[in-house]
mmCIF file of C-alpha atoms in Angstrom:
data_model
loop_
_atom_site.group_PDB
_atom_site.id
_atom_site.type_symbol
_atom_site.label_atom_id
_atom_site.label_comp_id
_atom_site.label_asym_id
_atom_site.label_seq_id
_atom_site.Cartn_x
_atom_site.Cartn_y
_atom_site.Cartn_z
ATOM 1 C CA UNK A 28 27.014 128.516 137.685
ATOM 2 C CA UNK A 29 27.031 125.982 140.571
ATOM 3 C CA UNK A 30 30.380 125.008 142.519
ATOM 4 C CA UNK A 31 29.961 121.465 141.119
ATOM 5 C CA UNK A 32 30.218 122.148 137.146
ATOM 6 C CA UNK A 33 32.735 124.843 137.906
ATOM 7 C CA UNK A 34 34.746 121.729 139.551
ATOM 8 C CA UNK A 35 33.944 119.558 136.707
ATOM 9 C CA UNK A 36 34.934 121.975 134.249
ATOM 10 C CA UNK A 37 38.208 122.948 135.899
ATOM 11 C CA UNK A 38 38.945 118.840 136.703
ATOM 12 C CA UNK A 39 38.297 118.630 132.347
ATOM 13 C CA UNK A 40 40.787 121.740 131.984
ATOM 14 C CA UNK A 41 43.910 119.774 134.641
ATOM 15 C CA UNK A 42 43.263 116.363 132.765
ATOM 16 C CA UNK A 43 43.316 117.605 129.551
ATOM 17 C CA UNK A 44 46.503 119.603 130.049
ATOM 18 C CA UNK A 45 48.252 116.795 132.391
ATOM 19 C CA UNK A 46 47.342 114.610 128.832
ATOM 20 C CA UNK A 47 49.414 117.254 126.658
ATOM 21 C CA UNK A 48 52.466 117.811 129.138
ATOM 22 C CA UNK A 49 52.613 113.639 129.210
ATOM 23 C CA UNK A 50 52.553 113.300 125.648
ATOM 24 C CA UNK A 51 55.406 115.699 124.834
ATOM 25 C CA UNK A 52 57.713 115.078 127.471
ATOM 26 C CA UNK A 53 57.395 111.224 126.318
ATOM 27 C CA UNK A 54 57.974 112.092 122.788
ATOM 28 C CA UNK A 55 60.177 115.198 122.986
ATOM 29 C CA UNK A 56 63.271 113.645 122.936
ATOM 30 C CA UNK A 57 65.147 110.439 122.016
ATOM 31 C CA UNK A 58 67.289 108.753 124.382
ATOM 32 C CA UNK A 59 69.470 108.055 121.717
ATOM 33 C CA UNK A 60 72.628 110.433 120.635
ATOM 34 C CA UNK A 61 73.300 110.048 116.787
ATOM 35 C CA UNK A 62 76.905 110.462 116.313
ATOM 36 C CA UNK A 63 77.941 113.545 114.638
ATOM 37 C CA UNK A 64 80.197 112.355 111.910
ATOM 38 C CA UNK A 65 79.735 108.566 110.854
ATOM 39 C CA UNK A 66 82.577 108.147 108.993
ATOM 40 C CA UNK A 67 84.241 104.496 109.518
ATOM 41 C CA UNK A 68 87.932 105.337 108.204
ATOM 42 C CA UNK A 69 90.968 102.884 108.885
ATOM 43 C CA UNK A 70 93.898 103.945 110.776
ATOM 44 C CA UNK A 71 97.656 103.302 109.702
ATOM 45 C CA UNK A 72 100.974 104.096 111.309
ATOM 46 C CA UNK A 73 103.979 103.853 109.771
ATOM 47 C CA UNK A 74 106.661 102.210 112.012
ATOM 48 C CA UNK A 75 110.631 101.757 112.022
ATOM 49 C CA UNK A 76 111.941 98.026 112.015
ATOM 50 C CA UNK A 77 112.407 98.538 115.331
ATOM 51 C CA UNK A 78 108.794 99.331 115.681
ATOM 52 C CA UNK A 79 109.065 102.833 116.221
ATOM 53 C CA UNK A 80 106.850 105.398 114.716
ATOM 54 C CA UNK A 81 108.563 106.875 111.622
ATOM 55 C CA UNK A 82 107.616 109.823 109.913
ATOM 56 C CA UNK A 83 107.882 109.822 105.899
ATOM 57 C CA UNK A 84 110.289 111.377 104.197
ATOM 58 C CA UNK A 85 108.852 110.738 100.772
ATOM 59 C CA UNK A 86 105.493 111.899 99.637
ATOM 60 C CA UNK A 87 102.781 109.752 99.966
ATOM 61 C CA UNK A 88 99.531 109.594 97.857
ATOM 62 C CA UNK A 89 96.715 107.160 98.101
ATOM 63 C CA UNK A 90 94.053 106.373 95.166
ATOM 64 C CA UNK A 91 91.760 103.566 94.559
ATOM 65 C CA UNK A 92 89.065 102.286 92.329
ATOM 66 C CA UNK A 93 86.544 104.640 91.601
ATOM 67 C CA UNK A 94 82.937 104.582 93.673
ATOM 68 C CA UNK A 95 81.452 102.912 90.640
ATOM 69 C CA UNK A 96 83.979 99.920 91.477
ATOM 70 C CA UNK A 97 85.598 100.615 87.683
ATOM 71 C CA UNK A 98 89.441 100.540 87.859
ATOM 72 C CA UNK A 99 91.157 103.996 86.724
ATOM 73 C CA UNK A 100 94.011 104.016 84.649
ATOM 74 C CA UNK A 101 97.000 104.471 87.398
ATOM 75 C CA UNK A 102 98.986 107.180 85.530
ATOM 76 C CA UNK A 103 100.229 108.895 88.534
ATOM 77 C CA UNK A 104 101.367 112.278 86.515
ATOM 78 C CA UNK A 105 97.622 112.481 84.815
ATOM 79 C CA UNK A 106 96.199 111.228 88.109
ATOM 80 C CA UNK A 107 93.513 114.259 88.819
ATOM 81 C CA UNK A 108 90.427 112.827 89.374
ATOM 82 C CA UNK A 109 89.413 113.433 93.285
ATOM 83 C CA UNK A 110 86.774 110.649 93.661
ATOM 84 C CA UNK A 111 90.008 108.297 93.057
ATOM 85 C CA UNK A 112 92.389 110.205 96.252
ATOM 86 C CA UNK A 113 91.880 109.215 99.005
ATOM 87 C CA UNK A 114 95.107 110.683 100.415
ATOM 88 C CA UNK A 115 97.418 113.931 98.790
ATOM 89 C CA UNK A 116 100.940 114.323 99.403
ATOM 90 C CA UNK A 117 101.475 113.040 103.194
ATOM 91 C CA UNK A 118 104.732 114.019 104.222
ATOM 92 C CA UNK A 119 106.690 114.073 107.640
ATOM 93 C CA UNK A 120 103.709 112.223 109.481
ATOM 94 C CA UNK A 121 103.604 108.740 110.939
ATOM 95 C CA UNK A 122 100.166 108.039 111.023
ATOM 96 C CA UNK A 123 97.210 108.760 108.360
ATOM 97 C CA UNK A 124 93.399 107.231 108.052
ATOM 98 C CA UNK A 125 91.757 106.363 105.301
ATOM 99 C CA UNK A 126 88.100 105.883 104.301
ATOM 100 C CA UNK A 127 86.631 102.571 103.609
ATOM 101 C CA UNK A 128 83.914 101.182 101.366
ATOM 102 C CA UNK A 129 80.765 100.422 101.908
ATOM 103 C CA UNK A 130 80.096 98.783 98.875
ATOM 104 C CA UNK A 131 82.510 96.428 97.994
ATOM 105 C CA UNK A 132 83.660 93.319 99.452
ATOM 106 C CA UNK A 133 87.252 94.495 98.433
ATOM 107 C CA UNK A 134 89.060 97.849 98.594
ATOM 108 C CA UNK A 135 91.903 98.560 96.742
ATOM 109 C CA UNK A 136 94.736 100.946 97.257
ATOM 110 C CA UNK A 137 97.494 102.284 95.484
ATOM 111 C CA UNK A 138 100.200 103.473 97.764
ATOM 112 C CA UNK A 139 101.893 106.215 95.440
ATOM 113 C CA UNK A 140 105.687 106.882 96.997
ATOM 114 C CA UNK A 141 107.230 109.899 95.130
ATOM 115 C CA UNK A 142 110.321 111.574 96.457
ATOM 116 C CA UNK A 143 112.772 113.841 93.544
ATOM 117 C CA UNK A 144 114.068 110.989 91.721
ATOM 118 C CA UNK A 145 111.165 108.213 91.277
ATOM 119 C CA UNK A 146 107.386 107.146 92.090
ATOM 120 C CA UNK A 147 107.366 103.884 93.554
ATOM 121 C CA UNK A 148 103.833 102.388 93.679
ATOM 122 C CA UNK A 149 102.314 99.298 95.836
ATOM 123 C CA UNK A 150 98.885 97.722 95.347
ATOM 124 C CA UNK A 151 97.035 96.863 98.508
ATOM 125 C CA UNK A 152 93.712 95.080 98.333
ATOM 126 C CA UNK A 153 91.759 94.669 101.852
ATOM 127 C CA UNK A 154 88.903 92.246 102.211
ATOM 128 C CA UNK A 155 86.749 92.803 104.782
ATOM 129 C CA UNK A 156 82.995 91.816 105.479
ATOM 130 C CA UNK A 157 80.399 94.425 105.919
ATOM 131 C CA UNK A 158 78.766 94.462 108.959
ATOM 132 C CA UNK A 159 75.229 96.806 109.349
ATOM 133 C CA UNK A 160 75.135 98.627 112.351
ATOM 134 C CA UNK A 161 71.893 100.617 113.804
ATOM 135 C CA UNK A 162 71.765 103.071 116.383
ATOM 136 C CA UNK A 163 68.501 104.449 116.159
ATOM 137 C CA UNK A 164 65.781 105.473 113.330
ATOM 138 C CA UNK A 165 66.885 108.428 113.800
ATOM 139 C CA UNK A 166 70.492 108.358 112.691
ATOM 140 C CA UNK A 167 71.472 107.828 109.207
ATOM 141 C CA UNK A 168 72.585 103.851 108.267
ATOM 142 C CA UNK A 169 75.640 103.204 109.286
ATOM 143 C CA UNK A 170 78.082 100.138 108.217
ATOM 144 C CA UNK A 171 81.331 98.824 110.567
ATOM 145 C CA UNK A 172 84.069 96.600 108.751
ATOM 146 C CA UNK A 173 85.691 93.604 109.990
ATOM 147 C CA UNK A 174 89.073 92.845 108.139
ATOM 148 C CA UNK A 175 89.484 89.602 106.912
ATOM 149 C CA UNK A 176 92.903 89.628 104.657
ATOM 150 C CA UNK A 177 95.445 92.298 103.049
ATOM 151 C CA UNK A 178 97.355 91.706 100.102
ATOM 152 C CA UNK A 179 99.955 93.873 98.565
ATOM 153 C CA UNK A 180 102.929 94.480 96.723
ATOM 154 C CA UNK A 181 106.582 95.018 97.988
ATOM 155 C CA UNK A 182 108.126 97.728 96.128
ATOM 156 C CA UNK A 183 107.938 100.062 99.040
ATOM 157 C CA UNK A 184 105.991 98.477 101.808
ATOM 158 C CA UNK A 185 107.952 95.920 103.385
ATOM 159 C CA UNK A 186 105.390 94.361 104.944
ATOM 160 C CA UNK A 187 101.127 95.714 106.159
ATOM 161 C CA UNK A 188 100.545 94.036 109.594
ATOM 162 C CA UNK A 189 96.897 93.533 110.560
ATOM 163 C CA UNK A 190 96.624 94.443 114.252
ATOM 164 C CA UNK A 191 92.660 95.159 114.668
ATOM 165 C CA UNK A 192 90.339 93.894 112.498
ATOM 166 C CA UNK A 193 87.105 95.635 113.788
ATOM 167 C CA UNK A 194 86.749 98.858 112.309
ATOM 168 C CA UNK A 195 83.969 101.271 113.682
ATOM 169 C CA UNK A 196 83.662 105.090 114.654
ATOM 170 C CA UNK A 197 86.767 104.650 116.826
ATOM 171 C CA UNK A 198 89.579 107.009 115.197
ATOM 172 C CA UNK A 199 91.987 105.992 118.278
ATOM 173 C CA UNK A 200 92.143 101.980 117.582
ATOM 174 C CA UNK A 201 94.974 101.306 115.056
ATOM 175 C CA UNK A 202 94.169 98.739 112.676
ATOM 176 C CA UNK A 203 97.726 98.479 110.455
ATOM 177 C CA UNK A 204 101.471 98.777 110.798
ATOM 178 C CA UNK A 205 102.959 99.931 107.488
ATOM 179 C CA UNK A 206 106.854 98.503 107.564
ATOM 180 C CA UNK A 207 108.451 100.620 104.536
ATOM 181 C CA UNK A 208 111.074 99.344 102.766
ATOM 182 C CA UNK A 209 114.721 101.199 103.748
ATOM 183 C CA UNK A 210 114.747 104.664 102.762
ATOM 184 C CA UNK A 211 110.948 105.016 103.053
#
C-alpha cells in the first residue's frame, strides 16, 4: 500500500473518531441539576405574643380536603384516612411544614388542637395562585405558589400572619406566624 492511502485512511480513522468524542461530550451531560426532592411545602412557626417561638403543649393534627377536592366528614375520633393528614400529633415543636396543592386554587386546613380534656378545631383556607415553574426537560414539572389571602377561624389560633407569600423549594423562608390563643 502506498504512504498516501495509508495517510488517507488513517486521516478517515482521526476524523471519524474526533466526530464521536464531539458528539458525546456535547450530549453527555446536562448543564442543568434537577433538584432531588420537589416538594413545595409551606413553613409555619408558632410564636408567643411576644413573638417568641413557642413550642406546643397540646397536640396538633392537620387534615384537609381530600386530593379529589371532596370535603371529608371532620370527625376527628373516626378521622383515619391518611390522604386527609397532612400532619399527626405535633407536640413540643415550634415550627412544622406542610404540603400544598397543586390543584386547587384553595387549600383548606383543619387545625385539630387536642390536649386531655377537649379537641379544639380551626378552619384555615389559603388562596394562592399557581405559578408553573421549569427547570429543564429533564426534571419532572414542577409548580411554586404565591399566597394571596388566609382565612380562618379563632377557636385556637389567635391570629395566621402572612409574612412570605412566594412559596418554592426553599424549606428555610417562613411563610406564617401562628399566634395561638392562651394556653395553646
Amino acid at each position: 500500500m502506498s504512504d498516501k492511502i495509508k495517510l488517507k485512511k488513517l486521516l478517515y480513522v482521526i476524523v471519524i473518531l474526533f466526530t464521536i468524542h464531539c458528539s458525546l461530550f456535547t450530549t453527555s451531560c446536562s448543564s442543568i441539576d434537577c433538584p432531588v426532592s420537589n416538594t413545595v411545602s409551606v413553613q409555619y412557626e408558632i410564636r408567643d405574643k411576644a413573638g417568641k417561638a413557642l413550642a406546643i403543649t397540646d397536640s396538633l393534627s392537620v387534615i384537609t380536603t381530600r386530593v379529589d377536592g371532596k370535603a371529608i366528614e371532620l370527625d376527628i375520633t373516626t378521622r383515619e384516612n391518611n390522604q386527609a393528614t397532612v400532619l399527626n400529633k405535633l407536640i413540643g415543636k415550634s415550627a412544622f411544614s406542610l404540603p400544598i396543592s397543586y390543584s386547587h386554587p384553595e387549600d383548606i386546613l383543619y387545625f385539630c388542637f387536642k390536649n386531655s380534656e377537649k379537641t379544639v378545631i380551626d378552619t384555615v383556607c389559603i388562596k394562592k395562585d399557581d405559578i408553573p415553574h421549569f427547570e429543564s426537560v429533564d426534571c419532572a414539572a414542577a409548580f411554586f405558589h404565591e399566597l394571596t389571602d388566609v382565612k380562618l377561624t379563632h377557636h385556637a389560633i389567635d391570629s395566621l400572619v402572612l409574612i412570605n407569600t412566594s412559596v418554592t423549594y426553599d424549606t428555610k423562608t417562613i411563610h406564617f406566624y401562628l399566634y395561638p390563643k392562651i394556653g395553646n
